[in-house]
mmCIF file of N, CA and C in Angstrom:
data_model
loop_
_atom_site.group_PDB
_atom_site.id
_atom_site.type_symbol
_atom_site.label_atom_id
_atom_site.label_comp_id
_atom_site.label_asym_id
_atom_site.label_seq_id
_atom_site.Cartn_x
_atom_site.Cartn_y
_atom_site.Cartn_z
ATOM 1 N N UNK A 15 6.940 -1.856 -21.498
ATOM 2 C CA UNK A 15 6.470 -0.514 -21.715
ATOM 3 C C UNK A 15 7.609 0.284 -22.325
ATOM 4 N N UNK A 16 7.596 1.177 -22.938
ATOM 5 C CA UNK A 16 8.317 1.682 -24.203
ATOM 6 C C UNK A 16 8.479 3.133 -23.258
ATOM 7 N N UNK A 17 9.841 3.333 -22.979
ATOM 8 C CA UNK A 17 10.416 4.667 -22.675
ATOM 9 C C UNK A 17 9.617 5.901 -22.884
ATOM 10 N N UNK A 18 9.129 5.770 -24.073
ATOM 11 C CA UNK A 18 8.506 7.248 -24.197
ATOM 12 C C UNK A 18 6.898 7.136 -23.401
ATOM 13 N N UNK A 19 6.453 5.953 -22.900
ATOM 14 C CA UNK A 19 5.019 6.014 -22.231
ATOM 15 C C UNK A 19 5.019 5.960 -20.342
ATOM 16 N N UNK A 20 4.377 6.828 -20.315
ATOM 17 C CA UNK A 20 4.306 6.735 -18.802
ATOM 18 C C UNK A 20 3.733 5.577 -18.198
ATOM 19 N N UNK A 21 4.256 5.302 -16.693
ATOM 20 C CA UNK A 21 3.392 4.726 -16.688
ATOM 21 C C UNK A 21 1.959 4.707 -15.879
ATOM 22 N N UNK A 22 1.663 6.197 -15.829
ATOM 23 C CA UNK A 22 0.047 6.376 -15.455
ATOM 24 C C UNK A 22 -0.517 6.074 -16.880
ATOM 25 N N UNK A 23 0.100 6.339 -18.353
ATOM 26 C CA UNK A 23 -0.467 6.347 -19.523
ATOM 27 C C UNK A 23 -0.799 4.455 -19.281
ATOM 28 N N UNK A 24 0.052 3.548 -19.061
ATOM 29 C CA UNK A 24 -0.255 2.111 -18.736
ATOM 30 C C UNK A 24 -1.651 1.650 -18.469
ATOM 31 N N UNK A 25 -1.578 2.452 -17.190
ATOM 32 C CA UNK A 25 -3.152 1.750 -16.212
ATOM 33 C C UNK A 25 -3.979 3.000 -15.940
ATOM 34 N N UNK A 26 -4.429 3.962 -16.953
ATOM 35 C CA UNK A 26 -5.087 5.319 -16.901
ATOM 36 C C UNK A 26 -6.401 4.603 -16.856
ATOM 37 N N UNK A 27 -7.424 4.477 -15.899
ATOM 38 C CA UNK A 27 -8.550 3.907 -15.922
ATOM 39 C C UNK A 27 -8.665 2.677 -16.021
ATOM 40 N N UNK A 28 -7.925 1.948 -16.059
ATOM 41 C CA UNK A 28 -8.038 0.550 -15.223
ATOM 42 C C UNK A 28 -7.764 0.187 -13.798
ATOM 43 N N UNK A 29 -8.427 -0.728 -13.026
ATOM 44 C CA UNK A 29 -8.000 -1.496 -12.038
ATOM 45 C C UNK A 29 -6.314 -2.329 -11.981
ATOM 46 N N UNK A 30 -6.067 -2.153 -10.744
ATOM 47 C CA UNK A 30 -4.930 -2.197 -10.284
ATOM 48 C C UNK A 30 -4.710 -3.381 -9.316
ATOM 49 N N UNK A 31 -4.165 -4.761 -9.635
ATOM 50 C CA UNK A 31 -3.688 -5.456 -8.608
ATOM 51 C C UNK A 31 -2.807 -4.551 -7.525
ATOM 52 N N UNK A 32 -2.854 -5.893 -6.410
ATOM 53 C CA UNK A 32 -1.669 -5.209 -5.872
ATOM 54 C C UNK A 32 -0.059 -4.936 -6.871
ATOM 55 N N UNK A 33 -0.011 -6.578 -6.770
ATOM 56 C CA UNK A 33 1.138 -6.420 -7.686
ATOM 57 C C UNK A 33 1.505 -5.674 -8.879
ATOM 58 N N UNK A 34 0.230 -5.085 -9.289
ATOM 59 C CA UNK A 34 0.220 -3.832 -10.490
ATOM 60 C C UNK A 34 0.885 -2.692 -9.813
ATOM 61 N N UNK A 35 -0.026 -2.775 -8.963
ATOM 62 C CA UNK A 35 0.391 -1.453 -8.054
ATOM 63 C C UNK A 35 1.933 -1.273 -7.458
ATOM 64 N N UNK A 36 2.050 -2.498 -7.068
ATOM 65 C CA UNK A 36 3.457 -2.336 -6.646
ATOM 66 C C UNK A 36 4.793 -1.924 -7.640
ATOM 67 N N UNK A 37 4.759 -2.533 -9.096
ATOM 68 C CA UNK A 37 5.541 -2.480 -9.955
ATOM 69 C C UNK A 37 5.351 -0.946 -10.176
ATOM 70 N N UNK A 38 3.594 -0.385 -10.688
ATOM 71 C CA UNK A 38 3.545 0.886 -10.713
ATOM 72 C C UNK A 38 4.165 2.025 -9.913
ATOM 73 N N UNK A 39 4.310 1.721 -8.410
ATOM 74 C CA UNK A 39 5.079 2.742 -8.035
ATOM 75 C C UNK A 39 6.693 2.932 -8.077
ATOM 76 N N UNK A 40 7.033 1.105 -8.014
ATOM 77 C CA UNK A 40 8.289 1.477 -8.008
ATOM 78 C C UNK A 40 9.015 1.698 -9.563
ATOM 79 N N UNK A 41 8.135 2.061 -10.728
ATOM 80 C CA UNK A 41 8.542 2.486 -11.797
ATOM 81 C C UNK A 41 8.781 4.173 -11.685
ATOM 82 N N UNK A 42 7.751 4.671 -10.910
ATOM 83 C CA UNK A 42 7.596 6.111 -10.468
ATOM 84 C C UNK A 42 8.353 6.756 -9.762
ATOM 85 N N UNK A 43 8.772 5.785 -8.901
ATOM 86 C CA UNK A 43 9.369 6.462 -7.181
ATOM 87 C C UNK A 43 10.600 5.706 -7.291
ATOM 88 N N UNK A 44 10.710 4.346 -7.635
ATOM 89 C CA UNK A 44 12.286 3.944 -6.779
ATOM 90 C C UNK A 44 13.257 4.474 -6.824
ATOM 91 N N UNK A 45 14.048 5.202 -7.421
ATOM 92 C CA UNK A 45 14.719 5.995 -7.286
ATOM 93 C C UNK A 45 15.101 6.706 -6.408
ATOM 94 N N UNK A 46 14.279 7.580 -6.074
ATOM 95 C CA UNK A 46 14.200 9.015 -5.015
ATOM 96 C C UNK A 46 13.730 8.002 -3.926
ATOM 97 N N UNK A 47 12.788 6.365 -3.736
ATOM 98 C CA UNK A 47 12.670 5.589 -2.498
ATOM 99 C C UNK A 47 13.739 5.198 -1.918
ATOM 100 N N UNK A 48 14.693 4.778 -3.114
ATOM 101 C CA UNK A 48 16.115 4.285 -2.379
ATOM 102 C C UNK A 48 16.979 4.770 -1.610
ATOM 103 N N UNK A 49 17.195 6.195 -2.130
ATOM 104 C CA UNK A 49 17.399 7.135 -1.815
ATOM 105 C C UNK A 49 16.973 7.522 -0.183
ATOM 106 N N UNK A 50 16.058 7.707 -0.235
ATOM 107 C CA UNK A 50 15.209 8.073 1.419
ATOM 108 C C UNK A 50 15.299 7.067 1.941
ATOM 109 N N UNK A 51 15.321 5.906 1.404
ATOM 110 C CA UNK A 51 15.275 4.246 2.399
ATOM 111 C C UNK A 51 14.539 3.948 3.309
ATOM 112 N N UNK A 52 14.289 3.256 4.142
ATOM 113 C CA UNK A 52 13.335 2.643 5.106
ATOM 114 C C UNK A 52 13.000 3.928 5.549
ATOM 115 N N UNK A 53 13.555 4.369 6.590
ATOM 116 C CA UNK A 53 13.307 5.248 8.045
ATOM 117 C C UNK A 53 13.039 6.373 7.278
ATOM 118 N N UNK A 54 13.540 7.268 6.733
ATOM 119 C CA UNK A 54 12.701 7.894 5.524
ATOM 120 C C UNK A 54 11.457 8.165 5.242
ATOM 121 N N UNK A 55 11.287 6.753 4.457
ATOM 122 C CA UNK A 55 10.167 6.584 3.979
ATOM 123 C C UNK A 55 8.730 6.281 4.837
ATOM 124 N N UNK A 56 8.993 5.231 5.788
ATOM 125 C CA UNK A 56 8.058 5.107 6.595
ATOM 126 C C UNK A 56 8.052 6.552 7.661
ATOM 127 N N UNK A 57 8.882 7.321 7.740
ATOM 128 C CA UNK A 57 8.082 8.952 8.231
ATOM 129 C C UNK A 57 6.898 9.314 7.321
ATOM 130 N N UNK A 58 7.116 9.407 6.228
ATOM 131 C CA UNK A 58 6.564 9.671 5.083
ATOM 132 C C UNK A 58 4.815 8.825 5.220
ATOM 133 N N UNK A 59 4.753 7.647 5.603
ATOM 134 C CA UNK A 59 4.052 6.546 5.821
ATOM 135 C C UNK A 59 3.145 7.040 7.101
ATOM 136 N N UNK A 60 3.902 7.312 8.005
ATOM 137 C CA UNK A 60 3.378 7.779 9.657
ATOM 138 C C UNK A 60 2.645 9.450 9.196
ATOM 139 N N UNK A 61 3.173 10.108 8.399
ATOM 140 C CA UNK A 61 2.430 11.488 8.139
ATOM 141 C C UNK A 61 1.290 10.474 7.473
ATOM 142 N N UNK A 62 1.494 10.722 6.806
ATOM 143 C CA UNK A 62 -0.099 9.911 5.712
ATOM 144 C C UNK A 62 -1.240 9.494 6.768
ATOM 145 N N UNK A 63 -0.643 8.384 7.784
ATOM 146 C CA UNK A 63 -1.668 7.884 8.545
ATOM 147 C C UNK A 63 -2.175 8.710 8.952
ATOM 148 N N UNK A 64 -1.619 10.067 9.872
ATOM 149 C CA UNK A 64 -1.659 11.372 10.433
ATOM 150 C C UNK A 64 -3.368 11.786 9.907
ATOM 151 N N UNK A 65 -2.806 12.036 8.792
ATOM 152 C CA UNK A 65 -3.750 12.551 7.584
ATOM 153 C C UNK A 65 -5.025 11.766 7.358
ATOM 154 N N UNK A 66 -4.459 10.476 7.175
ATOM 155 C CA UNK A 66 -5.877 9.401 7.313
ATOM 156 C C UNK A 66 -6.708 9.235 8.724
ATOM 157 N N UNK A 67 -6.165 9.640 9.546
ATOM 158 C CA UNK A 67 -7.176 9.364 11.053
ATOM 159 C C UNK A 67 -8.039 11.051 10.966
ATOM 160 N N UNK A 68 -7.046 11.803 10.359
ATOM 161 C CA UNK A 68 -8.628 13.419 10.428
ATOM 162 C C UNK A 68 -8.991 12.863 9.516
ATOM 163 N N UNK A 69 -8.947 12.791 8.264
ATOM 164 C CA UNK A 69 -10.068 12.436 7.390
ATOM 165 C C UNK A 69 -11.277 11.287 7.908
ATOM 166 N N UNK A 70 -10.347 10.251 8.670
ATOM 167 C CA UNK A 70 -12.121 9.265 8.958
ATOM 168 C C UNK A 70 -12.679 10.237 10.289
ATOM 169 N N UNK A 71 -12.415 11.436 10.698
ATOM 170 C CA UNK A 71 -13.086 12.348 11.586
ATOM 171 C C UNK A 71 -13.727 13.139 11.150
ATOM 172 N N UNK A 72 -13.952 13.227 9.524
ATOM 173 C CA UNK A 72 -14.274 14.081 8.815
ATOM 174 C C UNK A 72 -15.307 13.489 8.034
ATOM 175 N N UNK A 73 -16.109 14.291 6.905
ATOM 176 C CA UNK A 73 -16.785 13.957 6.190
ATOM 177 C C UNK A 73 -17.144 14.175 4.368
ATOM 178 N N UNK A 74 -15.891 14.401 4.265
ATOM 179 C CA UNK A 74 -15.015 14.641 3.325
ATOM 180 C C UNK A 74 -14.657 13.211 2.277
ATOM 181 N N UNK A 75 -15.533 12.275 1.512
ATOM 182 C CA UNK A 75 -15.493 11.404 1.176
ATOM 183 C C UNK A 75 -14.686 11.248 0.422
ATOM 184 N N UNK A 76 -14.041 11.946 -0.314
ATOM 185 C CA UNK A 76 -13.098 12.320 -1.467
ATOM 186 C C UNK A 76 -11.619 12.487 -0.996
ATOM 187 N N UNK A 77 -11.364 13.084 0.013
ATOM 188 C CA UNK A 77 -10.524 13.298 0.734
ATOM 189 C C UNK A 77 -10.063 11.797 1.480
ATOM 190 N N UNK A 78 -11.073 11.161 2.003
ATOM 191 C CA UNK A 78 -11.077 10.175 2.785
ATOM 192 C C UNK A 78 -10.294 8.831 2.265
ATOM 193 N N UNK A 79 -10.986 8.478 0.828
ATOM 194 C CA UNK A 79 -10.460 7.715 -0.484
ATOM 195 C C UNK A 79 -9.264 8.145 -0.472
ATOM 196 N N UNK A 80 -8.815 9.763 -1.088
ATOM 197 C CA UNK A 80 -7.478 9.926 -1.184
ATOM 198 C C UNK A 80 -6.636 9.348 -0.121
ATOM 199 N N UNK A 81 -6.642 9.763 1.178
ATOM 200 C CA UNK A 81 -6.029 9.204 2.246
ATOM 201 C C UNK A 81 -5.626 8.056 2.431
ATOM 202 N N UNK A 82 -7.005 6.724 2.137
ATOM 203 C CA UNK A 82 -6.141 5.453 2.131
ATOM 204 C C UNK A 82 -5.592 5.402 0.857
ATOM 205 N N UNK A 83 -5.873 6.001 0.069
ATOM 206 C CA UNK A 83 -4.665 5.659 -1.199
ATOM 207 C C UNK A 83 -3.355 5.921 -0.848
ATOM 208 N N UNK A 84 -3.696 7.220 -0.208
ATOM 209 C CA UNK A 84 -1.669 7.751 0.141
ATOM 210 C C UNK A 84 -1.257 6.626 1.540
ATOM 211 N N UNK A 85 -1.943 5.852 2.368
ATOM 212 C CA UNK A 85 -1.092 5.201 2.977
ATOM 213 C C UNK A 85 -1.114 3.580 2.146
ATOM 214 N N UNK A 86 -1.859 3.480 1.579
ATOM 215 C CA UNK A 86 -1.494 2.346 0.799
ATOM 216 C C UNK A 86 0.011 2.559 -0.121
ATOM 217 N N UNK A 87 -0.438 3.664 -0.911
ATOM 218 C CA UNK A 87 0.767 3.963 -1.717
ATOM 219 C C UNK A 87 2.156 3.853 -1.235
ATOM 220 N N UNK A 88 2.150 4.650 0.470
ATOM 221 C CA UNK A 88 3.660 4.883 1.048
ATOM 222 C C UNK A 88 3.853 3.396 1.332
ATOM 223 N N UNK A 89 2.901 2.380 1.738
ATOM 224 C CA UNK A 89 3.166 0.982 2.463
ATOM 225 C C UNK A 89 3.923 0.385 1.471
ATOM 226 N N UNK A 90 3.057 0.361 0.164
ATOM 227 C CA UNK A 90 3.959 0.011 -0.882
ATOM 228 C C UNK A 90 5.565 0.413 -1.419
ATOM 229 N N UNK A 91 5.492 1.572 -1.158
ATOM 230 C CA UNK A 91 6.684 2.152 -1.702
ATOM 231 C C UNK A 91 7.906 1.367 -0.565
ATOM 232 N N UNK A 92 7.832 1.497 0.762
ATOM 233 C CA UNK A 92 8.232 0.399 1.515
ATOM 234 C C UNK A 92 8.723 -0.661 1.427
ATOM 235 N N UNK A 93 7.994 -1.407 1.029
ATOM 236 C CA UNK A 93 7.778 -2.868 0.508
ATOM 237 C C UNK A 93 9.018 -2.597 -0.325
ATOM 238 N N UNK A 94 8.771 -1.821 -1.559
ATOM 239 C CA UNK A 94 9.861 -1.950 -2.130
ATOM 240 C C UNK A 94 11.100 -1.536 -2.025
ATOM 241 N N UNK A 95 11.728 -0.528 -0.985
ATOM 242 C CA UNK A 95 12.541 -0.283 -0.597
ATOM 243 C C UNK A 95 13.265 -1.483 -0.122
ATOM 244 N N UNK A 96 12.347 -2.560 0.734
ATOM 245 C CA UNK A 96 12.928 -3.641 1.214
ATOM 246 C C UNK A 96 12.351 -4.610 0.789
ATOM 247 N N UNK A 97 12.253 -4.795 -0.254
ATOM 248 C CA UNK A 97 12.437 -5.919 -1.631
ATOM 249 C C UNK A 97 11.046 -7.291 -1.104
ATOM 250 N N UNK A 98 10.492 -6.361 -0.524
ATOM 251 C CA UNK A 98 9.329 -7.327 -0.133
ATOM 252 C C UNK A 98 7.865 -7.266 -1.087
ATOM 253 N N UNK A 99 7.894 -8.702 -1.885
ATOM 254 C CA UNK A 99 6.783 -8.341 -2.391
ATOM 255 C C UNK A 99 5.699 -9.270 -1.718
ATOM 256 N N UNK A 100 4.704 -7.525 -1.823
ATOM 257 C CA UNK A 100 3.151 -7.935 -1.220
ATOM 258 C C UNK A 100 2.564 -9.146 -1.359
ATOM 259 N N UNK A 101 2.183 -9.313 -2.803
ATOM 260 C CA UNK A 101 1.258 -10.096 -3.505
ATOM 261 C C UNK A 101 1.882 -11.632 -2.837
ATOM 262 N N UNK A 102 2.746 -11.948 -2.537
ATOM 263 C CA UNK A 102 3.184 -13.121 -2.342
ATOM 264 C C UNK A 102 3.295 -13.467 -0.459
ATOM 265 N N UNK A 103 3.515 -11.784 -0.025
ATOM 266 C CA UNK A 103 3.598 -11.500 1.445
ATOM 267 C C UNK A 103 2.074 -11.881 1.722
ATOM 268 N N UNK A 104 1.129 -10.949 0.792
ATOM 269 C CA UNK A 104 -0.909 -11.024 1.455
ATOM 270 C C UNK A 104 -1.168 -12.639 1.008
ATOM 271 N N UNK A 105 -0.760 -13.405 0.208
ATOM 272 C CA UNK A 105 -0.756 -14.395 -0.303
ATOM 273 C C UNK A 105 0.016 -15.376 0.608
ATOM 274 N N UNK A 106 0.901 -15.570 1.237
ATOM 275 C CA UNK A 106 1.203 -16.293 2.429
ATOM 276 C C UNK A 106 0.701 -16.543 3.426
ATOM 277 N N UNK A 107 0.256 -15.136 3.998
ATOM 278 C CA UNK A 107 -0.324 -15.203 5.447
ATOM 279 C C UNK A 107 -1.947 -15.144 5.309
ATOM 280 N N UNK A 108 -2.641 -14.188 4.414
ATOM 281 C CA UNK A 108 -4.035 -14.329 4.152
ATOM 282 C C UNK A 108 -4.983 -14.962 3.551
ATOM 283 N N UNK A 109 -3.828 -15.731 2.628
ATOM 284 C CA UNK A 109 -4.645 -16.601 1.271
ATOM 285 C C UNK A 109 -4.816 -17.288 1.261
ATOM 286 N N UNK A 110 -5.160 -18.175 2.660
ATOM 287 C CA UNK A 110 -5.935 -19.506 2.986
ATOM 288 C C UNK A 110 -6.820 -19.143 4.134
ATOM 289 N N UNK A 111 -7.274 -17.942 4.878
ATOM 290 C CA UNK A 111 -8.239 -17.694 6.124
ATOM 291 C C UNK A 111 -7.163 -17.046 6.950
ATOM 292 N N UNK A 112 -7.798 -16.685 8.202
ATOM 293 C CA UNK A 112 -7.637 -15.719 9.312
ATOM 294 C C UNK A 112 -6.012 -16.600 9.840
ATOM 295 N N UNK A 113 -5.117 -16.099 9.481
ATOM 296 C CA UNK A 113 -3.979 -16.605 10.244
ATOM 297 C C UNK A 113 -3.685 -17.188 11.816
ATOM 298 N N UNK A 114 -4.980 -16.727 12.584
ATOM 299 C CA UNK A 114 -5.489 -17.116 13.644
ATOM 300 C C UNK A 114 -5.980 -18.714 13.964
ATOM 301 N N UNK A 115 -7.252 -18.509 13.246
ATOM 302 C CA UNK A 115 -7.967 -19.515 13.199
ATOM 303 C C UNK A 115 -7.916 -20.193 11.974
ATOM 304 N N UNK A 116 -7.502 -20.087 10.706
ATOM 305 C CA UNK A 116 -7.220 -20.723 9.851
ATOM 306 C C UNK A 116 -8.657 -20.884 8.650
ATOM 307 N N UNK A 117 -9.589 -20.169 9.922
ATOM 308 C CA UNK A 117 -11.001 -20.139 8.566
ATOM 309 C C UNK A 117 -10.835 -19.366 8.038
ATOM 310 N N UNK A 118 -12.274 -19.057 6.575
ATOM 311 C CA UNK A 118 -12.617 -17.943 5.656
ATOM 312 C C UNK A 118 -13.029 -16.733 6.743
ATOM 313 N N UNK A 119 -13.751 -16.986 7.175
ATOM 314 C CA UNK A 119 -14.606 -16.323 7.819
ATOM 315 C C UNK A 119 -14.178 -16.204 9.890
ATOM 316 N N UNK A 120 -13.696 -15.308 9.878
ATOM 317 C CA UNK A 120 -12.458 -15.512 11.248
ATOM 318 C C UNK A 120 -13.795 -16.109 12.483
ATOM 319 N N UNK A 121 -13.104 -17.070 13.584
ATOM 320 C CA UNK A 121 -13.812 -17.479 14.554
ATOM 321 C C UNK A 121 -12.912 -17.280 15.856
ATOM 322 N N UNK A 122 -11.937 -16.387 15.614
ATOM 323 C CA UNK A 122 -11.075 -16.264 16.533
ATOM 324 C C UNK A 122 -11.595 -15.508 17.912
ATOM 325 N N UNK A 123 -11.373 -15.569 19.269
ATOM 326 C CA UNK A 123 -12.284 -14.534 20.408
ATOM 327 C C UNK A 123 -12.204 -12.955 20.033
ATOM 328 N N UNK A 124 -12.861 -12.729 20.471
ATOM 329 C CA UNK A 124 -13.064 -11.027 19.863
ATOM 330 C C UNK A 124 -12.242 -10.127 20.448
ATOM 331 N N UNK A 125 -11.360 -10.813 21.588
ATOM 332 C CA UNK A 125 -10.317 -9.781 22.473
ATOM 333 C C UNK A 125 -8.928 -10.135 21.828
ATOM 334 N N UNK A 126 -9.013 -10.933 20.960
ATOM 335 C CA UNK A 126 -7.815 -11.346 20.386
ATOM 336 C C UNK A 126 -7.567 -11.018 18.860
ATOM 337 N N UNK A 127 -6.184 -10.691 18.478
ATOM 338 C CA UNK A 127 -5.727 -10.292 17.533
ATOM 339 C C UNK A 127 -5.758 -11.264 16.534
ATOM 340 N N UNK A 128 -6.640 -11.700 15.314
ATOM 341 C CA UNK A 128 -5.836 -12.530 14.408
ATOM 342 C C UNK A 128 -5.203 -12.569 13.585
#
């Protein structure tokens, strides 16, 4: 991508991998993420959620969307603070079935975490 283009101008109405997403923010943010670093940032992460538990109390559908975007967004920004990439992280543990039980379709007991 060429200095003079943003990069919302990049993916303006397209779909977004994760890994899109991830590069996308930290083209935006790393800087000022590094900066704030972990503990920082995940405050930043813990408000958002804040924000996302009234909105699913609400009925505000627009609002609601926004919300998991902003804690997706901060999770990400995270990630990259500490050089963890997703796509290979959701791809380890999820990308063969329920880390539990190991199926597509989880069969794990229902009081249990998988």
């Amino acid at each position: 991508m060429s200095s003079s283009t943003s990069p919302s101008d990049s993916t303006r109405g397209e779909s977004l991998t994760f890994a899109d997403l991830q590069r996308h923010i930290r083209e935006m943010y790393f800087e000022k993420d590094v900066q704030r670093g972990v503990d920082g940032t995940f405050m930043w992460l813990m408000e958002e959620v804040g924000e996302l538990a009234a909105a699913l109390r609400g009925d505000d559908r627009e609002n609601l969307a926004e919300e998991f975007a902003d804690v997706i967004a901060w999770l990400v920004t995270i990630a990259n603070v500490a050089d963890v990439d997703l796509t290979a992280a959701l791809t380890q543990k999820y990308g063969h079935g329920c880390p539990g039980c190991r199926r597509l379709v989880c069969e794990c007991p229902q009081g249990e975490k998988p």
